[in-house]
PDB file of C-alpha atoms and ligand atoms in Angstrom:
ATOM      1  CA  MET A   1      87.685  88.398  38.649  1.00  0.00           C
ATOM      2  CA  ALA A   2      87.092  87.997  42.449  1.00  0.00           C
ATOM      3  CA  LYS A   3      90.221  87.022  44.286  1.00  0.00           C
ATOM      4  CA  ILE A   4      89.857  83.972  46.640  1.00  0.00           C
ATOM      5  CA  ILE A   5      91.189  84.322  50.121  1.00  0.00           C
ATOM      6  CA  ALA A   6      91.284  80.825  51.948  1.00  0.00           C
ATOM      7  CA  ALA A   7      92.166  80.057  55.469  1.00  0.00           C
ATOM      8  CA  ASN A   8      93.710  76.703  56.183  1.00  0.00           C
ATOM      9  CA  TRP A   9      93.550  76.336  60.047  1.00  0.00           C
ATOM     10  CA  LYS A  10      95.258  72.833  59.936  1.00  0.00           C
ATOM     11  CA  MET A  11      95.297  71.038  63.485  1.00  0.00           C
ATOM     12  CA  ASN A  12      94.612  74.339  65.370  1.00  0.00           C
ATOM     13  CA  LYS A  13      91.727  75.646  67.500  1.00  0.00           C
ATOM     14  CA  LEU A  14      89.209  74.117  69.686  1.00  0.00           C
ATOM     15  CA  ARG A  15      85.774  74.300  68.380  1.00  0.00           C
ATOM     16  CA  SER A  16      84.799  77.516  70.684  1.00  0.00           C
ATOM     17  CA  GLU A  17      87.881  79.062  69.356  1.00  0.00           C
ATOM     18  CA  ALA A  18      86.996  78.199  65.754  1.00  0.00           C
ATOM     19  CA  GLU A  19      83.361  79.427  66.355  1.00  0.00           C
ATOM     20  CA  ASP A  20      84.689  82.757  67.931  1.00  0.00           C
ATOM     21  CA  VAL A  21      86.905  83.529  64.904  1.00  0.00           C
ATOM     22  CA  ALA A  22      84.231  82.382  62.089  1.00  0.00           C
ATOM     23  CA  LYS A  23      81.542  84.722  64.130  1.00  0.00           C
ATOM     24  CA  VAL A  24      83.998  87.691  63.733  1.00  0.00           C
ATOM     25  CA  LEU A  25      84.633  86.746  60.145  1.00  0.00           C
ATOM     26  CA  GLY A  26      80.683  86.433  59.412  1.00  0.00           C
ATOM     27  CA  GLN A  27      79.872  89.629  61.273  1.00  0.00           C
ATOM     28  CA  ALA A  28      82.632  91.591  58.875  1.00  0.00           C
ATOM     29  CA  ILE A  29      81.270  89.852  55.763  1.00  0.00           C
ATOM     30  CA  ARG A  30      77.528  90.662  56.677  1.00  0.00           C
ATOM     31  CA  ASP A  31      78.479  94.278  57.499  1.00  0.00           C
ATOM     32  CA  LYS A  32      80.114  94.587  54.173  1.00  0.00           C
ATOM     33  CA  LYS A  33      83.581  95.192  55.682  1.00  0.00           C
ATOM     34  CA  VAL A  34      85.249  92.978  53.052  1.00  0.00           C
ATOM     35  CA  PRO A  35      85.653  94.108  49.450  1.00  0.00           C
ATOM     36  CA  ALA A  36      82.831  92.786  47.250  1.00  0.00           C
ATOM     37  CA  ASP A  37      85.634  91.213  44.802  1.00  0.00           C
ATOM     38  CA  ARG A  38      86.566  88.536  47.491  1.00  0.00           C
ATOM     39  CA  THR A  39      85.509  84.995  47.741  1.00  0.00           C
ATOM     40  CA  ILE A  40      86.473  83.916  51.220  1.00  0.00           C
ATOM     41  CA  MET A  41      87.120  80.040  52.119  1.00  0.00           C
ATOM     42  CA  VAL A  42      87.685  78.658  55.559  1.00  0.00           C
ATOM     43  CA  PHE A  43      89.096  75.204  56.366  1.00  0.00           C
ATOM     44  CA  PRO A  44      88.621  74.331  59.864  1.00  0.00           C
ATOM     45  CA  PRO A  45      89.440  70.893  61.648  1.00  0.00           C
ATOM     46  CA  TYR A  46      86.659  68.495  61.297  1.00  0.00           C
ATOM     47  CA  LEU A  47      84.976  68.984  64.627  1.00  0.00           C
ATOM     48  CA  SER A  48      84.948  72.695  64.111  1.00  0.00           C
ATOM     49  CA  LEU A  49      83.081  72.449  60.747  1.00  0.00           C
ATOM     50  CA  PRO A  50      79.633  72.531  62.119  1.00  0.00           C
ATOM     51  CA  PRO A  51      80.056  75.858  64.333  1.00  0.00           C
ATOM     52  CA  VAL A  52      82.033  77.428  61.611  1.00  0.00           C
ATOM     53  CA  ALA A  53      79.554  76.663  58.775  1.00  0.00           C
ATOM     54  CA  LYS A  54      76.798  77.950  60.989  1.00  0.00           C
ATOM     55  CA  ALA A  55      78.528  81.130  62.058  1.00  0.00           C
ATOM     56  CA  LEU A  56      78.970  81.806  58.124  1.00  0.00           C
ATOM     57  CA  GLU A  57      75.617  80.702  57.113  1.00  0.00           C
ATOM     58  CA  GLY A  58      74.082  83.115  54.486  1.00  0.00           C
ATOM     59  CA  CYS A  59      77.307  85.047  54.092  1.00  0.00           C
ATOM     60  CA  GLU A  60      77.725  85.856  50.531  1.00  0.00           C
ATOM     61  CA  ARG A  61      80.616  84.559  48.690  1.00  0.00           C
ATOM     62  CA  THR A  62      81.855  82.591  51.473  1.00  0.00           C
ATOM     63  CA  LEU A  63      82.668  78.819  51.164  1.00  0.00           C
ATOM     64  CA  VAL A  64      83.297  76.249  53.927  1.00  0.00           C
ATOM     65  CA  GLY A  65      85.473  73.198  53.441  1.00  0.00           C
ATOM     66  CA  ALA A  66      87.183  70.083  55.074  1.00  0.00           C
ATOM     67  CA  GLN A  67      91.061  69.699  55.132  1.00  0.00           C
ATOM     68  CA  ASN A  68      90.817  66.222  53.941  1.00  0.00           C
ATOM     69  CA  PHE A  69      88.565  63.123  53.517  1.00  0.00           C
ATOM     70  CA  TYR A  70      88.434  59.549  52.350  1.00  0.00           C
ATOM     71  CA  PRO A  71      87.296  58.398  48.976  1.00  0.00           C
ATOM     72  CA  GLU A  72      84.570  56.115  49.990  1.00  0.00           C
ATOM     73  CA  GLU A  73      81.053  56.854  51.175  1.00  0.00           C
ATOM     74  CA  SER A  74      81.106  54.354  54.190  1.00  0.00           C
ATOM     75  CA  GLY A  75      82.644  51.440  55.730  1.00  0.00           C
ATOM     76  CA  ALA A  76      85.528  50.055  57.570  1.00  0.00           C
ATOM     77  CA  PHE A  77      88.074  52.833  57.148  1.00  0.00           C
ATOM     78  CA  THR A  78      89.116  53.458  60.909  1.00  0.00           C
ATOM     79  CA  GLY A  79      89.739  57.222  61.460  1.00  0.00           C
ATOM     80  CA  GLU A  80      88.730  58.568  58.369  1.00  0.00           C
ATOM     81  CA  ILE A  81      85.650  60.825  57.356  1.00  0.00           C
ATOM     82  CA  SER A  82      83.540  60.647  54.496  1.00  0.00           C
ATOM     83  CA  LEU A  83      82.212  63.181  52.014  1.00  0.00           C
ATOM     84  CA  PRO A  84      78.549  62.788  53.372  1.00  0.00           C
ATOM     85  CA  MET A  85      79.803  63.230  56.838  1.00  0.00           C
ATOM     86  CA  ILE A  86      81.460  66.551  55.671  1.00  0.00           C
ATOM     87  CA  GLN A  87      78.229  67.459  53.948  1.00  0.00           C
ATOM     88  CA  ASP A  88      76.260  67.047  57.073  1.00  0.00           C
ATOM     89  CA  ALA A  89      78.463  69.052  58.887  1.00  0.00           C
ATOM     90  CA  GLY A  90      77.539  71.961  56.527  1.00  0.00           C
ATOM     91  CA  ALA A  91      80.869  71.987  54.275  1.00  0.00           C
ATOM     92  CA  HIS A  92      81.027  71.561  50.488  1.00  0.00           C
ATOM     93  CA  TRP A  93      84.620  71.969  49.646  1.00  0.00           C
ATOM     94  CA  VAL A  94      87.757  69.899  50.268  1.00  0.00           C
ATOM     95  CA  LEU A  95      91.525  70.456  50.217  1.00  0.00           C
ATOM     96  CA  VAL A  96      93.407  68.026  48.403  1.00  0.00           C
ATOM     97  CA  GLY A  97      97.031  67.377  48.005  1.00  0.00           C
ATOM     98  CA  HIS A  98      98.067  69.777  50.683  1.00  0.00           C
ATOM     99  CA  SER A  99     102.057  69.290  51.239  1.00  0.00           C
ATOM    100  CA  GLU A 100     101.616  67.982  54.615  1.00  0.00           C
ATOM    101  CA  ARG A 101      99.355  65.263  53.371  1.00  0.00           C
ATOM    102  CA  ARG A 102     101.918  64.480  50.758  1.00  0.00           C
ATOM    103  CA  HIS A 103     104.971  64.639  52.918  1.00  0.00           C
ATOM    104  CA  ILE A 104     103.715  63.625  56.471  1.00  0.00           C
ATOM    105  CA  LEU A 105     100.954  61.340  55.495  1.00  0.00           C
ATOM    106  CA  MET A 106     102.743  60.072  52.506  1.00  0.00           C
ATOM    107  CA  GLU A 107      99.733  60.630  50.009  1.00  0.00           C
ATOM    108  CA  SER A 108     100.960  59.800  46.528  1.00  0.00           C
ATOM    109  CA  ASP A 109     100.013  61.654  43.511  1.00  0.00           C
ATOM    110  CA  GLU A 110      97.580  58.690  42.346  1.00  0.00           C
ATOM    111  CA  PHE A 111      95.653  58.807  45.551  1.00  0.00           C
ATOM    112  CA  ILE A 112      95.511  62.640  45.156  1.00  0.00           C
ATOM    113  CA  ALA A 113      94.172  62.068  41.844  1.00  0.00           C
ATOM    114  CA  LYS A 114      91.822  59.657  43.047  1.00  0.00           C
ATOM    115  CA  LYS A 115      90.383  61.993  45.827  1.00  0.00           C
ATOM    116  CA  THR A 116      90.191  64.888  43.402  1.00  0.00           C
ATOM    117  CA  LYS A 117      87.857  62.923  40.950  1.00  0.00           C
ATOM    118  CA  TYR A 118      85.979  61.461  43.828  1.00  0.00           C
ATOM    119  CA  ALA A 119      85.260  64.721  45.431  1.00  0.00           C
ATOM    120  CA  LEU A 120      84.117  66.430  41.928  1.00  0.00           C
ATOM    121  CA  ASP A 121      82.185  63.294  41.032  1.00  0.00           C
ATOM    122  CA  HIS A 122      80.256  63.718  44.111  1.00  0.00           C
ATOM    123  CA  GLY A 123      79.515  67.262  43.885  1.00  0.00           C
ATOM    124  CA  PHE A 124      82.384  68.745  46.126  1.00  0.00           C
ATOM    125  CA  GLY A 125      84.439  71.672  45.274  1.00  0.00           C
ATOM    126  CA  VAL A 126      88.285  70.935  45.408  1.00  0.00           C
ATOM    127  CA  VAL A 127      91.252  73.126  45.986  1.00  0.00           C
ATOM    128  CA  LEU A 128      93.915  70.901  44.790  1.00  0.00           C
ATOM    129  CA  CYS A 129      97.444  71.832  46.307  1.00  0.00           C
ATOM    130  CA  ILE A 130     100.675  71.414  44.210  1.00  0.00           C
ATOM    131  CA  GLY A 131     104.272  72.555  45.060  1.00  0.00           C
ATOM    132  CA  GLU A 132     107.868  71.561  45.099  1.00  0.00           C
ATOM    133  CA  THR A 133     110.234  70.639  47.842  1.00  0.00           C
ATOM    134  CA  LEU A 134     113.369  72.965  48.091  1.00  0.00           C
ATOM    135  CA  GLU A 135     115.658  69.748  47.199  1.00  0.00           C
ATOM    136  CA  GLU A 136     113.463  69.515  43.966  1.00  0.00           C
ATOM    137  CA  ARG A 137     113.631  73.363  43.097  1.00  0.00           C
ATOM    138  CA  GLU A 138     117.347  73.347  43.863  1.00  0.00           C
ATOM    139  CA  GLY A 139     117.802  70.291  41.590  1.00  0.00           C
ATOM    140  CA  GLY A 140     116.027  72.104  38.879  1.00  0.00           C
ATOM    141  CA  LYS A 141     113.195  69.951  39.098  1.00  0.00           C
ATOM    142  CA  LEU A 142     110.315  72.716  39.374  1.00  0.00           C
ATOM    143  CA  ASN A 143     108.865  72.062  35.808  1.00  0.00           C
ATOM    144  CA  GLU A 144     108.867  68.314  36.038  1.00  0.00           C
ATOM    145  CA  VAL A 145     107.361  68.087  39.685  1.00  0.00           C
ATOM    146  CA  LEU A 146     104.497  70.534  38.877  1.00  0.00           C
ATOM    147  CA  ALA A 147     103.801  68.825  35.448  1.00  0.00           C
ATOM    148  CA  ARG A 148     103.718  65.495  37.312  1.00  0.00           C
ATOM    149  CA  GLN A 149     101.248  66.659  40.185  1.00  0.00           C
ATOM    150  CA  ILE A 150      99.241  68.538  37.736  1.00  0.00           C
ATOM    151  CA  SER A 151      98.677  65.814  35.041  1.00  0.00           C
ATOM    152  CA  THR A 152      98.187  63.009  37.445  1.00  0.00           C
ATOM    153  CA  ALA A 153      95.208  64.888  39.005  1.00  0.00           C
ATOM    154  CA  LEU A 154      93.924  66.725  35.867  1.00  0.00           C
ATOM    155  CA  GLU A 155      93.946  63.787  33.203  1.00  0.00           C
ATOM    156  CA  PRO A 156      91.341  61.485  34.616  1.00  0.00           C
ATOM    157  CA  LEU A 157      88.877  64.261  34.911  1.00  0.00           C
ATOM    158  CA  PRO A 158      86.267  64.768  32.292  1.00  0.00           C
ATOM    159  CA  PHE A 159      86.984  67.868  30.401  1.00  0.00           C
ATOM    160  CA  ASP A 160      84.028  70.166  31.137  1.00  0.00           C
ATOM    161  CA  VAL A 161      85.651  73.573  31.868  1.00  0.00           C
ATOM    162  CA  GLN A 162      82.458  75.206  32.566  1.00  0.00           C
ATOM    163  CA  THR A 163      81.619  72.973  35.576  1.00  0.00           C
ATOM    164  CA  LEU A 164      85.405  72.536  36.781  1.00  0.00           C
ATOM    165  CA  GLU A 165      85.624  76.335  36.724  1.00  0.00           C
ATOM    166  CA  LYS A 166      83.195  76.735  39.672  1.00  0.00           C
ATOM    167  CA  SER A 167      84.525  73.561  41.390  1.00  0.00           C
ATOM    168  CA  LEU A 168      88.255  73.261  40.866  1.00  0.00           C
ATOM    169  CA  MET A 169      90.981  75.745  42.152  1.00  0.00           C
ATOM    170  CA  ILE A 170      94.852  74.932  42.172  1.00  0.00           C
ATOM    171  CA  ALA A 171      96.858  76.051  44.950  1.00  0.00           C
ATOM    172  CA  TYR A 172     100.607  76.688  44.328  1.00  0.00           C
ATOM    173  CA  GLU A 173     102.248  76.181  47.638  1.00  0.00           C
ATOM    174  CA  PRO A 174     106.161  75.730  47.668  1.00  0.00           C
ATOM    175  CA  VAL A 175     106.902  73.570  50.174  1.00  0.00           C
ATOM    176  CA  TRP A 176     109.897  75.354  51.545  1.00  0.00           C
ATOM    177  CA  ALA A 177     107.764  78.500  52.078  1.00  0.00           C
ATOM    178  CA  ILE A 178     104.868  76.696  54.213  1.00  0.00           C
ATOM    179  CA  GLY A 179     105.196  77.881  57.676  1.00  0.00           C
ATOM    180  CA  THR A 180     108.685  78.882  57.396  1.00  0.00           C
ATOM    181  CA  GLY A 181     108.348  82.528  57.179  1.00  0.00           C
ATOM    182  CA  LYS A 182     110.004  82.432  53.770  1.00  0.00           C
ATOM    183  CA  VAL A 183     107.447  83.873  51.419  1.00  0.00           C
ATOM    184  CA  ALA A 184     108.611  83.028  47.736  1.00  0.00           C
ATOM    185  CA  GLY A 185     110.051  86.050  45.874  1.00  0.00           C
ATOM    186  CA  GLU A 186     107.947  87.994  43.365  1.00  0.00           C
ATOM    187  CA  LYS A 187     110.175  86.596  40.704  1.00  0.00           C
ATOM    188  CA  GLU A 188     109.666  83.008  41.963  1.00  0.00           C
ATOM    189  CA  VAL A 189     105.803  83.519  42.398  1.00  0.00           C
ATOM    190  CA  LEU A 190     105.443  84.912  38.746  1.00  0.00           C
ATOM    191  CA  GLU A 191     107.569  82.131  37.250  1.00  0.00           C
ATOM    192  CA  ALA A 192     105.837  79.254  39.208  1.00  0.00           C
ATOM    193  CA  HIS A 193     102.240  80.624  38.274  1.00  0.00           C
ATOM    194  CA  GLY A 194     103.018  81.230  34.935  1.00  0.00           C
ATOM    195  CA  LEU A 195     104.357  77.913  34.556  1.00  0.00           C
ATOM    196  CA  VAL A 196     101.258  76.278  36.330  1.00  0.00           C
ATOM    197  CA  LYS A 197      98.996  78.133  33.906  1.00  0.00           C
ATOM    198  CA  GLU A 198     100.948  76.845  31.089  1.00  0.00           C
ATOM    199  CA  LEU A 199     100.912  73.333  32.346  1.00  0.00           C
ATOM    200  CA  LEU A 200      97.122  73.613  32.914  1.00  0.00           C
ATOM    201  CA  GLY A 201      96.617  73.958  29.161  1.00  0.00           C
ATOM    202  CA  LYS A 202      93.016  73.332  28.311  1.00  0.00           C
ATOM    203  CA  HIS A 203      92.382  74.062  32.137  1.00  0.00           C
ATOM    204  CA  SER A 204      94.251  77.211  32.274  1.00  0.00           C
ATOM    205  CA  VAL A 205      90.913  79.331  33.352  1.00  0.00           C
ATOM    206  CA  LEU A 206      91.047  77.545  36.783  1.00  0.00           C
ATOM    207  CA  PRO A 207      92.085  79.969  39.580  1.00  0.00           C
ATOM    208  CA  VAL A 208      95.525  79.422  40.857  1.00  0.00           C
ATOM    209  CA  LEU A 209      96.011  80.481  44.394  1.00  0.00           C
ATOM    210  CA  TYR A 210      99.462  80.983  46.052  1.00  0.00           C
ATOM    211  CA  GLY A 211     100.295  79.667  49.531  1.00  0.00           C
ATOM    212  CA  GLY A 212     103.095  79.840  51.715  1.00  0.00           C
ATOM    213  CA  SER A 213     103.974  82.351  54.553  1.00  0.00           C
ATOM    214  CA  VAL A 214     101.221  84.824  53.276  1.00  0.00           C
ATOM    215  CA  LYS A 215     100.842  87.619  55.752  1.00  0.00           C
ATOM    216  CA  PRO A 216      98.901  90.926  56.099  1.00  0.00           C
ATOM    217  CA  GLY A 217     102.283  92.745  54.917  1.00  0.00           C
ATOM    218  CA  ASN A 218     102.880  90.827  51.774  1.00  0.00           C
ATOM    219  CA  ALA A 219      99.221  90.020  50.639  1.00  0.00           C
ATOM    220  CA  ALA A 220      98.583  92.927  48.393  1.00  0.00           C
ATOM    221  CA  SER A 221     101.852  92.436  46.535  1.00  0.00           C
ATOM    222  CA  LEU A 222     101.261  88.835  46.100  1.00  0.00           C
ATOM    223  CA  LEU A 223      97.596  89.597  44.787  1.00  0.00           C
ATOM    224  CA  ALA A 224      98.710  92.081  42.377  1.00  0.00           C
ATOM    225  CA  LEU A 225     101.091  89.673  40.487  1.00  0.00           C
ATOM    226  CA  ASP A 226      99.886  88.069  37.129  1.00  0.00           C
ATOM    227  CA  ASN A 227      98.118  84.838  37.454  1.00  0.00           C
ATOM    228  CA  VAL A 228      97.828  85.052  41.139  1.00  0.00           C
ATOM    229  CA  ASP A 229      94.097  84.775  41.673  1.00  0.00           C
ATOM    230  CA  GLY A 230      94.088  84.288  45.373  1.00  0.00           C
ATOM    231  CA  LEU A 231      95.974  83.127  48.528  1.00  0.00           C
ATOM    232  CA  LEU A 232      95.795  80.205  50.697  1.00  0.00           C
ATOM    233  CA  VAL A 233      96.791  81.040  54.121  1.00  0.00           C
ATOM    234  CA  GLY A 234      97.958  78.974  57.056  1.00  0.00           C
ATOM    235  CA  GLY A 235      99.458  80.678  60.165  1.00  0.00           C
ATOM    236  CA  ALA A 236      98.074  84.169  59.467  1.00  0.00           C
ATOM    237  CA  SER A 237      94.457  83.012  59.337  1.00  0.00           C
ATOM    238  CA  LEU A 238      94.321  81.952  62.635  1.00  0.00           C
ATOM    239  CA  ALA A 239      93.493  85.308  64.069  1.00  0.00           C
ATOM    240  CA  ALA A 240      90.360  86.987  62.595  1.00  0.00           C
ATOM    241  CA  GLU A 241      92.224  90.199  62.497  1.00  0.00           C
ATOM    242  CA  SER A 242      95.170  89.365  60.494  1.00  0.00           C
ATOM    243  CA  PHE A 243      93.009  87.174  57.998  1.00  0.00           C
ATOM    244  CA  LEU A 244      90.793  90.053  57.653  1.00  0.00           C
ATOM    245  CA  ALA A 245      93.764  92.344  56.958  1.00  0.00           C
ATOM    246  CA  ILE A 246      94.659  89.897  54.094  1.00  0.00           C
ATOM    247  CA  ILE A 247      91.154  89.693  52.843  1.00  0.00           C
ATOM    248  CA  ASN A 248      91.256  93.463  52.589  1.00  0.00           C
ATOM    249  CA  ALA A 249      94.582  93.907  51.030  1.00  0.00           C
TER     250      ALA A 249
HETATM  251  P1  PGA B   1     101.491  79.053  55.994  1.00  0.00           P
HETATM  252  O1  PGA B   1     100.799  77.774  55.443  1.00  0.00           O
HETATM  253  O2  PGA B   1     100.566  80.369  55.599  1.00  0.00           O
HETATM  254  O3  PGA B   1     101.475  79.045  57.636  1.00  0.00           O
HETATM  255  O4  PGA B   1     102.910  79.132  55.560  1.00  0.00           O
HETATM  256  C1  PGA B   1     100.031  77.768  54.100  1.00  0.00           C
HETATM  257  C2  PGA B   1      99.411  76.283  53.913  1.00  0.00           C
HETATM  258  O5  PGA B   1     100.028  75.487  54.296  1.00  0.00           O
HETATM  259  O6  PGA B   1      98.475  76.212  53.235  1.00  0.00           O
END
């Protein structure tokens, strides 16, 4: 199966900077300088969606998404953005449940479940992020936290694995490894991904990405691990060179 390599640019880059990186990526993909068994995803800030989508237009196995959205079509939701607006900007995927939205913006499991279902019902693809804090891990709560995050989001979904397989991915991102330079060790990644696949049960065909301090130097060994179907990359995806190195790992 193709490995999925996703870039989450978070709140970084002006439009022209995002466009420049996307153009370099687009050129590399068109020139077949990336392996054929990679699917590439880019999640730029909203304002950069149109130039990034344009720069990557027509690139094979390349998907563009928004980092967030509000689950209503339109209306009095000051500061929010809808799926039709995202679609109009050229993107068809969304990140849901990223730890920064769970822990800084206080999104609950229930709201994340609502957004997951809403996006899938409206024809969007979803990368659903899950992961435990250091406190939860040290308190022996890894299993409980992942089980709760997965079941709350997946239980309301109609079970149609063939459709879901193309439109839903899980990203396991231990909160303590995000942006900290502390990548989870092989043993921890193997254990957590095995657990996630088990907890997914009838949904275990869904791809499970690893995220948290992925760099060009550790990407190949992470991708080689059982049950790691791809990578969600923050900091190291900001420069085209390092993101391409990860794609080529
Ligand atoms: P990082 O972020 O690669 O900078 O640790 C990963 C993420 O938050 O998706």
